[in-house]
PDB file of C-alpha atoms and ligand atoms in Angstrom:
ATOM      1  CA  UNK A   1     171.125 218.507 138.759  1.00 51.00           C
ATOM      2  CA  UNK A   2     168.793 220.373 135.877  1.00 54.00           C
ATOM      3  CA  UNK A   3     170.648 222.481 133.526  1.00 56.00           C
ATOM      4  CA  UNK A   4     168.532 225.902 133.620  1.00 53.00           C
ATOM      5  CA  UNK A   5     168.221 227.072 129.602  1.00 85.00           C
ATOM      6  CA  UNK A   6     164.829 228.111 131.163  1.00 95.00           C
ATOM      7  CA  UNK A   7     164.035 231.294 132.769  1.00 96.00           C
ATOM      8  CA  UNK A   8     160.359 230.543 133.863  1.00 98.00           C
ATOM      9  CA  UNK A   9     158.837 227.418 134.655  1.00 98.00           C
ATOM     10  CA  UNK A  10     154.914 227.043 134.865  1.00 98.00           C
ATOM     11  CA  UNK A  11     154.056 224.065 136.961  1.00 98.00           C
ATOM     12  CA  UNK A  12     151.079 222.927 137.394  1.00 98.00           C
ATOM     13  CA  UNK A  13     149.563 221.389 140.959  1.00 98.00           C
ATOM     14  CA  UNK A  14     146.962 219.463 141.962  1.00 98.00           C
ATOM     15  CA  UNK A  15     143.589 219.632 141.047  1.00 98.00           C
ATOM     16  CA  UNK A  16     142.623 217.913 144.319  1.00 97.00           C
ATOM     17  CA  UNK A  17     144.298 214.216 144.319  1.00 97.00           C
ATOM     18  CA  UNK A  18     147.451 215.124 145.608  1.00 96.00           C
ATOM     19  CA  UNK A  19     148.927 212.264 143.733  1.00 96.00           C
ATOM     20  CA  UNK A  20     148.766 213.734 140.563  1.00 98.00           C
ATOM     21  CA  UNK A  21     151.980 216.012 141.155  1.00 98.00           C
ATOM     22  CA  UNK A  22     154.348 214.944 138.345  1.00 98.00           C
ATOM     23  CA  UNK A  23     157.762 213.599 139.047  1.00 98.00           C
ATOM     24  CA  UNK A  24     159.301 216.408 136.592  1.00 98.00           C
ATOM     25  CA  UNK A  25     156.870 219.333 138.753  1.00 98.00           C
ATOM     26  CA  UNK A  26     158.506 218.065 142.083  1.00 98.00           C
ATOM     27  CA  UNK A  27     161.651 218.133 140.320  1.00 98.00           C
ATOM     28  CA  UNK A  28     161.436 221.588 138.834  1.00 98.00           C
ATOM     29  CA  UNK A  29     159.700 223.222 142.196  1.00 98.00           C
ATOM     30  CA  UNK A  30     163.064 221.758 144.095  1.00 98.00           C
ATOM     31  CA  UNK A  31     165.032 224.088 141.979  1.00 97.00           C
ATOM     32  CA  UNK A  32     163.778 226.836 141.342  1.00 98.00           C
ATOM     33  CA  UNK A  33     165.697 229.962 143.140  1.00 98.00           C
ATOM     34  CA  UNK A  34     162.106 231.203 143.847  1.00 98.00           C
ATOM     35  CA  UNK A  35     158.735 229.621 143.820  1.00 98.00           C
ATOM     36  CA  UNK A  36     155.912 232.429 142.698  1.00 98.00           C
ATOM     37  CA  UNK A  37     152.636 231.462 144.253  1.00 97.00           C
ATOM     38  CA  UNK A  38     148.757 232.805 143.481  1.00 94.00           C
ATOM     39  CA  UNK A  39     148.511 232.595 147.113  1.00 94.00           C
ATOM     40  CA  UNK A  40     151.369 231.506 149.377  1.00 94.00           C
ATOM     41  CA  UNK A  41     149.192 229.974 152.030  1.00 94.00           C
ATOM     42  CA  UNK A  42     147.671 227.746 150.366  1.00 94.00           C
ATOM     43  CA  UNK A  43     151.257 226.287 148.187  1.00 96.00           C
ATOM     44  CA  UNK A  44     152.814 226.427 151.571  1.00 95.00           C
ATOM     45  CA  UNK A  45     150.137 223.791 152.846  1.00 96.00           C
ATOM     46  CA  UNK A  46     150.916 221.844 149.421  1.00 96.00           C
ATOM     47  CA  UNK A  47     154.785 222.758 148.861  1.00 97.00           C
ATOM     48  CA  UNK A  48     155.093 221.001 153.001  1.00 96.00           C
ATOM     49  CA  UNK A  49     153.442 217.730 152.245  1.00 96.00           C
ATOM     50  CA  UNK A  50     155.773 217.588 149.170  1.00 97.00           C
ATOM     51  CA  UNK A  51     158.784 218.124 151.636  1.00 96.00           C
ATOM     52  CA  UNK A  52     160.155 221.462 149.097  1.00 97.00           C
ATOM     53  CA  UNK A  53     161.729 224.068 150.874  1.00 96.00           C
ATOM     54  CA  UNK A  54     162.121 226.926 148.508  1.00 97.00           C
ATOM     55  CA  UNK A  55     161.757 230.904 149.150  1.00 96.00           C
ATOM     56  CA  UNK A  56     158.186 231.487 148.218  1.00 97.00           C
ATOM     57  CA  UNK A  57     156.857 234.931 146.979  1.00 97.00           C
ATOM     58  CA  UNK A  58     152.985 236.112 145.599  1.00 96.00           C
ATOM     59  CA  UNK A  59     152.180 236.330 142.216  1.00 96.00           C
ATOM     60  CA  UNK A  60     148.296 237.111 141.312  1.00 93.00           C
ATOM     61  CA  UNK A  61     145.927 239.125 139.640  1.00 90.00           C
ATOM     62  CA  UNK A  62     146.280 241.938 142.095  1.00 91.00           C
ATOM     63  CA  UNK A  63     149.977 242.029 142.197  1.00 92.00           C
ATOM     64  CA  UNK A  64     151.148 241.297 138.909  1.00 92.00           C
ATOM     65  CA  UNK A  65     151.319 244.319 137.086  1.00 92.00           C
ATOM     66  CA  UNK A  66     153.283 245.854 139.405  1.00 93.00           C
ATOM     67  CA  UNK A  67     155.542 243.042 139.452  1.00 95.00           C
ATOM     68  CA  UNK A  68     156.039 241.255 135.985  1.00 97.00           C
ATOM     69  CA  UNK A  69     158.801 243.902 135.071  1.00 97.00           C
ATOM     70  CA  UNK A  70     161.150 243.205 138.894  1.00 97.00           C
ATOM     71  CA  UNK A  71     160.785 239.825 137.470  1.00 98.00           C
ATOM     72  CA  UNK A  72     161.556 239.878 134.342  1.00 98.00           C
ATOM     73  CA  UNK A  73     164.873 241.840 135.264  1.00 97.00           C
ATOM     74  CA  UNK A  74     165.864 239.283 138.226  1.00 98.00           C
ATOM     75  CA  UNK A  75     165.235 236.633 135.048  1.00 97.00           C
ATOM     76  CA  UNK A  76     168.196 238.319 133.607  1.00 97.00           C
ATOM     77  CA  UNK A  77     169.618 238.388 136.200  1.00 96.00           C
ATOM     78  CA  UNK A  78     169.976 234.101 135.903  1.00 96.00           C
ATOM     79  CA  UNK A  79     167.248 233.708 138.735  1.00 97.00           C
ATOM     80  CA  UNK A  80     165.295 230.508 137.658  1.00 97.00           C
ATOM     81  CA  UNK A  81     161.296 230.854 138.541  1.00 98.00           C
ATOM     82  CA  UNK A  82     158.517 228.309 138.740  1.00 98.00           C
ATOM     83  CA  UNK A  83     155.064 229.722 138.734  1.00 98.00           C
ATOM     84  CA  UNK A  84     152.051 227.855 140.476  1.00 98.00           C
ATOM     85  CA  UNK A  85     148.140 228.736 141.075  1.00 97.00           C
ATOM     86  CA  UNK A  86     146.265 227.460 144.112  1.00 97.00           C
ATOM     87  CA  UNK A  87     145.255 224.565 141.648  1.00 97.00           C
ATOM     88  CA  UNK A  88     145.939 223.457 138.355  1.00 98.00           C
ATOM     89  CA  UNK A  89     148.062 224.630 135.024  1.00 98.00           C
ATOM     90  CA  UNK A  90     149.160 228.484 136.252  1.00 98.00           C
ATOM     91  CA  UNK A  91     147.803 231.122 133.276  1.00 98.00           C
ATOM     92  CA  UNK A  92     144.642 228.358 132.537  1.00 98.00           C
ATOM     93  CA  UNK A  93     141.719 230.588 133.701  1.00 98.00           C
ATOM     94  CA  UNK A  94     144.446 232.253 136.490  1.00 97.00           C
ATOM     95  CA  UNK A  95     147.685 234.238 136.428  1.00 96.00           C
ATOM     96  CA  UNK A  96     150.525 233.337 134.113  1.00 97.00           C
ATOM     97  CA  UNK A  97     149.777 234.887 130.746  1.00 97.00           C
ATOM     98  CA  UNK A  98     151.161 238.355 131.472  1.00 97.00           C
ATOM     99  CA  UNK A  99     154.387 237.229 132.878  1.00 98.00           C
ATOM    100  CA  UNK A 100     155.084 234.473 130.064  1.00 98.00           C
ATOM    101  CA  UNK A 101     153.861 237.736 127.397  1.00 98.00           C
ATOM    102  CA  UNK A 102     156.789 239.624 129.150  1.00 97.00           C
ATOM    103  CA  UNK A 103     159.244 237.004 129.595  1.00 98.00           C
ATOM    104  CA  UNK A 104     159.293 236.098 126.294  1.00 97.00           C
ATOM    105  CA  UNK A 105     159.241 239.620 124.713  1.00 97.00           C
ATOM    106  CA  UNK A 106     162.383 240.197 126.728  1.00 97.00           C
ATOM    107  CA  UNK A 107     164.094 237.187 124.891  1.00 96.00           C
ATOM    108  CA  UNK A 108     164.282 235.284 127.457  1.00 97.00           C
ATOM    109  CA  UNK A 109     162.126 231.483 127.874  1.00 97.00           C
ATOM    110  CA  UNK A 110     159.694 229.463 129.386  1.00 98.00           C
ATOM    111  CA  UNK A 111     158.418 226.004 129.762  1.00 98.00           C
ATOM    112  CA  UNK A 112     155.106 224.903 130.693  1.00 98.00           C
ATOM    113  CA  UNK A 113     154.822 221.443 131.987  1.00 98.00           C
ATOM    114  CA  UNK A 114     152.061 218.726 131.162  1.00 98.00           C
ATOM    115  CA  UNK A 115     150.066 218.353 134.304  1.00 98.00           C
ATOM    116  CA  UNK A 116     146.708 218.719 136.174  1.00 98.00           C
ATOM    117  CA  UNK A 117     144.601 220.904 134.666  1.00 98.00           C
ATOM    118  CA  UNK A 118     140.463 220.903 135.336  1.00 98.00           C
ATOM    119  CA  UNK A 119     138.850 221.055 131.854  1.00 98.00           C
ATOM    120  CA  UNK A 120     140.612 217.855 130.016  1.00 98.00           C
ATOM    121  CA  UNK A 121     139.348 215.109 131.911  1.00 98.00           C
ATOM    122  CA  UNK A 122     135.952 216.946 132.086  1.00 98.00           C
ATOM    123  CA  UNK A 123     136.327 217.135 128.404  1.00 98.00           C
ATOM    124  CA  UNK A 124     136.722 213.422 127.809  1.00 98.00           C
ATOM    125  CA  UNK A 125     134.051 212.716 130.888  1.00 98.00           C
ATOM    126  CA  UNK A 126     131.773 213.848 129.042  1.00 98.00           C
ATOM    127  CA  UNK A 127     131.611 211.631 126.461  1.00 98.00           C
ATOM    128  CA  UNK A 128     130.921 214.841 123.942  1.00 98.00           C
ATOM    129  CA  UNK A 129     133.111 214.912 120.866  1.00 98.00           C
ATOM    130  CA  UNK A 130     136.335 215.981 121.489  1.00 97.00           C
ATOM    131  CA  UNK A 131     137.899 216.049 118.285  1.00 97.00           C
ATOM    132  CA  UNK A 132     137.842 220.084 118.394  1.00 97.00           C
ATOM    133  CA  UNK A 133     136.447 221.979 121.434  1.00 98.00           C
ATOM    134  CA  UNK A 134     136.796 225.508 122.626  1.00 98.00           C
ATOM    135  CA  UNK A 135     137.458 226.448 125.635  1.00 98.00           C
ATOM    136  CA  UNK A 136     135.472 229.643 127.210  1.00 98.00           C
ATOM    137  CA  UNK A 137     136.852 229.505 131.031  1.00 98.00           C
ATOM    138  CA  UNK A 138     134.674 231.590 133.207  1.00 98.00           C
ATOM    139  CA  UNK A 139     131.315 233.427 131.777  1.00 97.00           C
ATOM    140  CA  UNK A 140     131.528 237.348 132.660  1.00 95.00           C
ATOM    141  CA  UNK A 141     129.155 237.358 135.514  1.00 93.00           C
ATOM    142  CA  UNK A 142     126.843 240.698 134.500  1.00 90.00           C
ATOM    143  CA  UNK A 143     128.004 243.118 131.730  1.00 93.00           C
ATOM    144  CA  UNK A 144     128.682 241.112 127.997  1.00 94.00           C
ATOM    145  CA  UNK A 145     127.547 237.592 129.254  1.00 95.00           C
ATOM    146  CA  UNK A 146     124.777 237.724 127.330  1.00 95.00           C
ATOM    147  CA  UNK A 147     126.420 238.762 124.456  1.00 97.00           C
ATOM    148  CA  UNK A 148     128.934 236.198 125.365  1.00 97.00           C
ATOM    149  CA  UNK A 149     126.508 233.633 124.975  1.00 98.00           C
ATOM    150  CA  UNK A 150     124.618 234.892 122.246  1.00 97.00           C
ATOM    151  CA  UNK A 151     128.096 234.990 120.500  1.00 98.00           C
ATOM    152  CA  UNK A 152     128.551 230.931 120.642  1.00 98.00           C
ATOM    153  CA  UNK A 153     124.920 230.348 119.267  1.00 98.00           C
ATOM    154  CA  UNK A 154     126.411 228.326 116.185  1.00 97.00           C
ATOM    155  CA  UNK A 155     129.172 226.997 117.643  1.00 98.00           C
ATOM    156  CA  UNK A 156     129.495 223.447 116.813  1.00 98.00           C
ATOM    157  CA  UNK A 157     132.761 222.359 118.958  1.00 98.00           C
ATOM    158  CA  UNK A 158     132.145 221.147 122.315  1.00 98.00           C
ATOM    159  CA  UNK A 159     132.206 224.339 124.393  1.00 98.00           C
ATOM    160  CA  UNK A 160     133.611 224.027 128.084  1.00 98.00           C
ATOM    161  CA  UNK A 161     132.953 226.222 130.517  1.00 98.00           C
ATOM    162  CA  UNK A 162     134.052 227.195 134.289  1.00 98.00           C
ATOM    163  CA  UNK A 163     131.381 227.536 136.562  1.00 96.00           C
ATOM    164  CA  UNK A 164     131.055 228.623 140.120  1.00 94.00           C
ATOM    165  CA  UNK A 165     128.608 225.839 141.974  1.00 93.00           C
ATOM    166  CA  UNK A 166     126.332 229.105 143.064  1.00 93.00           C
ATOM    167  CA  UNK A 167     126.034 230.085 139.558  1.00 95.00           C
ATOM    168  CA  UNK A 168     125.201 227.068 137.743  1.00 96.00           C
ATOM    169  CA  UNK A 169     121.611 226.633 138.483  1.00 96.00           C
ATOM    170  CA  UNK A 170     121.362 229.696 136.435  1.00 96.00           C
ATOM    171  CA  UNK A 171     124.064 229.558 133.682  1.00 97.00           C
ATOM    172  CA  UNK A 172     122.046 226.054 133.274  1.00 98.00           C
ATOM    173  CA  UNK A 173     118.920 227.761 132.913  1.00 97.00           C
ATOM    174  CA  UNK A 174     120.101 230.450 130.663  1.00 97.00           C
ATOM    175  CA  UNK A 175     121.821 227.842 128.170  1.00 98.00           C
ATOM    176  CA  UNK A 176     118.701 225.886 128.342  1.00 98.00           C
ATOM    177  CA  UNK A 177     117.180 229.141 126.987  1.00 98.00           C
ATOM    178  CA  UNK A 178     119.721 230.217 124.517  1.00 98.00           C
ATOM    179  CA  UNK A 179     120.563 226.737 123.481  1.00 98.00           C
ATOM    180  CA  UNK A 180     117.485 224.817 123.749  1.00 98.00           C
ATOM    181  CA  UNK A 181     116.639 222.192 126.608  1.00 98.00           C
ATOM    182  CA  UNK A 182     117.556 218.999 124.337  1.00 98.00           C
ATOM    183  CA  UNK A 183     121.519 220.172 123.831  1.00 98.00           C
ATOM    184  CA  UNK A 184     123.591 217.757 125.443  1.00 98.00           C
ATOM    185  CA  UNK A 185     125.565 218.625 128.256  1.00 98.00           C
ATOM    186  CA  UNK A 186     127.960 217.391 131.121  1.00 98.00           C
ATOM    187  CA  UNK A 187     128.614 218.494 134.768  1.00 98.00           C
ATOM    188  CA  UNK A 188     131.884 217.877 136.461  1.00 98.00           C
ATOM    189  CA  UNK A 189     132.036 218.357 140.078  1.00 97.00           C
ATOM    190  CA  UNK A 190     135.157 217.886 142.140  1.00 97.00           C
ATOM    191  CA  UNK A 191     136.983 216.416 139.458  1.00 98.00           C
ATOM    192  CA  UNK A 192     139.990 213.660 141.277  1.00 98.00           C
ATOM    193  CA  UNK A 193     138.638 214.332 144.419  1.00 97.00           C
ATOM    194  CA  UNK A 194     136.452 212.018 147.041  1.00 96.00           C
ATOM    195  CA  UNK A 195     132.955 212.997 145.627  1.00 94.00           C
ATOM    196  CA  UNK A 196     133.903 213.112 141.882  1.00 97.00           C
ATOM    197  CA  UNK A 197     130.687 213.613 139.826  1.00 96.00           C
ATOM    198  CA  UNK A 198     130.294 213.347 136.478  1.00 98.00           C
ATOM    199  CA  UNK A 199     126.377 214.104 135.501  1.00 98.00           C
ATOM    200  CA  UNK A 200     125.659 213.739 131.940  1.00 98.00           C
ATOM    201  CA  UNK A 201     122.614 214.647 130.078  1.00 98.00           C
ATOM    202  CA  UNK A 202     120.399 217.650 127.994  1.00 98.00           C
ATOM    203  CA  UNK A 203     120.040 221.168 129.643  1.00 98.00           C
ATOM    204  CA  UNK A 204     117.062 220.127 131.074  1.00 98.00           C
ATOM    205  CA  UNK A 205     117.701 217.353 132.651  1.00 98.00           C
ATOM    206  CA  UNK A 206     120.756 219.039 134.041  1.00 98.00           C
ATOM    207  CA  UNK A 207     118.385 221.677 135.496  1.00 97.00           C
ATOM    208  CA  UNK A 208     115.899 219.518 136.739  1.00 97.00           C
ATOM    209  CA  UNK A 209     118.687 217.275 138.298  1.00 97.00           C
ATOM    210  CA  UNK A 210     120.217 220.506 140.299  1.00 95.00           C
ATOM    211  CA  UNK A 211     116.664 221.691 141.231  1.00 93.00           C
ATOM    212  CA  UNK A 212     116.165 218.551 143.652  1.00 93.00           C
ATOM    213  CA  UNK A 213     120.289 218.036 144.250  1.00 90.00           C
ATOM    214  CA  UNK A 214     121.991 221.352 145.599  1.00 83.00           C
ATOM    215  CA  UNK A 215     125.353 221.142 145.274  1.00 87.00           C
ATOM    216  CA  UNK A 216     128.680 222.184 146.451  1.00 91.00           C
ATOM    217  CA  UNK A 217     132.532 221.912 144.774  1.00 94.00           C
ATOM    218  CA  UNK A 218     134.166 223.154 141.947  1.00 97.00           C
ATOM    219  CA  UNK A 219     132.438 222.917 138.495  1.00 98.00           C
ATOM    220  CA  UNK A 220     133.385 222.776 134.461  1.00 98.00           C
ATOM    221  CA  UNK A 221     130.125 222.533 132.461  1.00 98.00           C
ATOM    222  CA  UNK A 222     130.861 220.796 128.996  1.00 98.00           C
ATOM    223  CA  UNK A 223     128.436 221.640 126.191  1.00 98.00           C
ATOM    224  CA  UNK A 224     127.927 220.126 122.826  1.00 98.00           C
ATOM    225  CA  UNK A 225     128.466 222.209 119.918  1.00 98.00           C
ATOM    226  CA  UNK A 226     125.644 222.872 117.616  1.00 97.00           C
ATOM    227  CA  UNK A 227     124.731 219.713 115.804  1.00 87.00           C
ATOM    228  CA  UNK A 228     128.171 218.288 116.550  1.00 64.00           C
ATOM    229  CA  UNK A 229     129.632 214.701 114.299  1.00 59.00           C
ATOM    230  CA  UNK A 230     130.807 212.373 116.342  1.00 50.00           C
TER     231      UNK A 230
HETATM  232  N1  SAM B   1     144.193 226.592 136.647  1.00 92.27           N
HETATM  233  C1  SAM B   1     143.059 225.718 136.878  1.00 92.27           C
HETATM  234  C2  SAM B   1     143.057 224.600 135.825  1.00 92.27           C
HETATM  235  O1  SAM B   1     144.111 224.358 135.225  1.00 92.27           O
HETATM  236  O2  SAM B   1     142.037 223.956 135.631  1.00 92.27           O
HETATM  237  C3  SAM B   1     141.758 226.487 136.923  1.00 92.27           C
HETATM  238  C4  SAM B   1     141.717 227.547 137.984  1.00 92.27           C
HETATM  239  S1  SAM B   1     140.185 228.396 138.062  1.00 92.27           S
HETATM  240  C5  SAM B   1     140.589 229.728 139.142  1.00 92.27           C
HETATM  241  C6  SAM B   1     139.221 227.378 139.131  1.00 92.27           C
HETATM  242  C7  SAM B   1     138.093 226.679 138.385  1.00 92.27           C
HETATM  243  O3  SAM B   1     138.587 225.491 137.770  1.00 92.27           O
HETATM  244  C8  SAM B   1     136.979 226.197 139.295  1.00 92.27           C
HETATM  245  O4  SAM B   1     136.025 227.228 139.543  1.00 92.27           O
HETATM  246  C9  SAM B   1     136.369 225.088 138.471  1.00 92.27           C
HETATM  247  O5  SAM B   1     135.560 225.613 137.447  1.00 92.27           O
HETATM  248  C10 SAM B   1     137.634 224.469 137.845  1.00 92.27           C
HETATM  249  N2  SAM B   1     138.163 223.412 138.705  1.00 92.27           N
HETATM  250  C11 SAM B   1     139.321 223.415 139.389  1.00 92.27           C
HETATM  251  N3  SAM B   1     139.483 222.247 140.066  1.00 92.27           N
HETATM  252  C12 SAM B   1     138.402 221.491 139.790  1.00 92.27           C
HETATM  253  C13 SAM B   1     137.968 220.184 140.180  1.00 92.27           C
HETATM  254  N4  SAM B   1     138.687 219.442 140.994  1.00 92.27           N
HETATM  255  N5  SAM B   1     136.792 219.729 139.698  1.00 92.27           N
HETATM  256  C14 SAM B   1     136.032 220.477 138.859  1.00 92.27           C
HETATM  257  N6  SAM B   1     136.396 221.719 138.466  1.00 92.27           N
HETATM  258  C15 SAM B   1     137.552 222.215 138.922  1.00 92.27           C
END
């Protein structure tokens, strides 16, 4: 039995190698009073093959305004929560930040556990100094991604980036661009899963090497920084 000090538990998932849930995750999802879930299909598929029956309600982006303060109060209430996305740490690039904000300004706590997450071992892939790095999740599609990008013209950490597969012919070309073709870069496609793909190599390489190879997955684009030390 766990002794619940904790009010909210973030727990991350599975990236795609369903063997990288974490003894402590499948302990803390078994219980929780309620599991909150980006999309309740999809941890329902997941939450099965782990054999964890626990209620299941929907927490994401479209929802949890309107519901951060019900849970917050049930919180207080002693409920115990565990928050998961459809993939990965929960509040890393999706929702979790606004409810851990509110949890904690009502005095009560959280605990986020170590787990799958997309942008470390596409990090270290890349063989790109990894002393410091920033992390930039997703690019704003249109309005302020220029200025986004124009913003991290100096920047000399490794930069790491989320990337949609149909968008990274062009976010390639446009760092090529901004950055200059011989910056170093790394592509990580379907990171754990089957067709893992690590691509390494400068911005034009990378563009010339997604010109003749279309591809399909999920993405993090690693960038060096601006003259970066190893
Ligand atoms: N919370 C997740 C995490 O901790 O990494 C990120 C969720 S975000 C909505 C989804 C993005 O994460 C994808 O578009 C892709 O950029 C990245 N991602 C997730 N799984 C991945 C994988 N297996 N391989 C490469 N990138 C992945």
């Amino acid at each position: 039995m766990i002794d619940h000090p904790i009010n909210l538990y973030l727990v991350p998932t599975p990236i795609g190698n369903l063997k990288d849930i974490t003894l402590r995750a499948l302990e803390i999802l078994k219980s929780a009073d309620v599991i909150l879930a980006e999309d309740t299909r999809t941890s329902g598929i997941l939450l099965k093959h782990l054999e964890i029956s626990r209620p299941l309600q929907s927490y994401h982006i479209f929802n949890e305004h309107k519901a951060v303060q019900k849970l917050v109060d049930r919180m207080k209430k002693g409920e115990v929560f565990a928050l998961i996305s459809d993939a990965g740490t929960p509040a890393i690039s999706d929702p979790g930040f606004l409810l851990v904000r509110e949890v904690l300004a009502a005095g009560l706590d959280v605990q986020c556990l170590p787990g799958p997450t997309a942008f470390v071992p596409a990090l270290i892939n890349s063989g790109l100094p990894n002393d410091r790095f920033i992390f930039e999740g997703f690019l704003p599609h249109k309005k302020g991604r220029k200025t986004r990008i124009e913003s991290l013209l100096e920047e000399t950490r490794t930069m790491i980036f989320y990337e949609s597969t149909h968008r990274l012919m062009k976010t390639l070309e446009q760092f090529s661009e901004s950055f200059g073709p011989d910056r170093q870069a790394c592509v990580s496609r379907e990171l754990t899963k089957i067709h893992e793909e690590n691509v390494r190599g400068t911005l034009s390489e990378l563009v010339e090497y997604y010109q003749t190879h279309p591809t399909k997955g999920e993405i993090v684009l690693v960038l060096a920084g601006k003259n970066p030390k190893a």
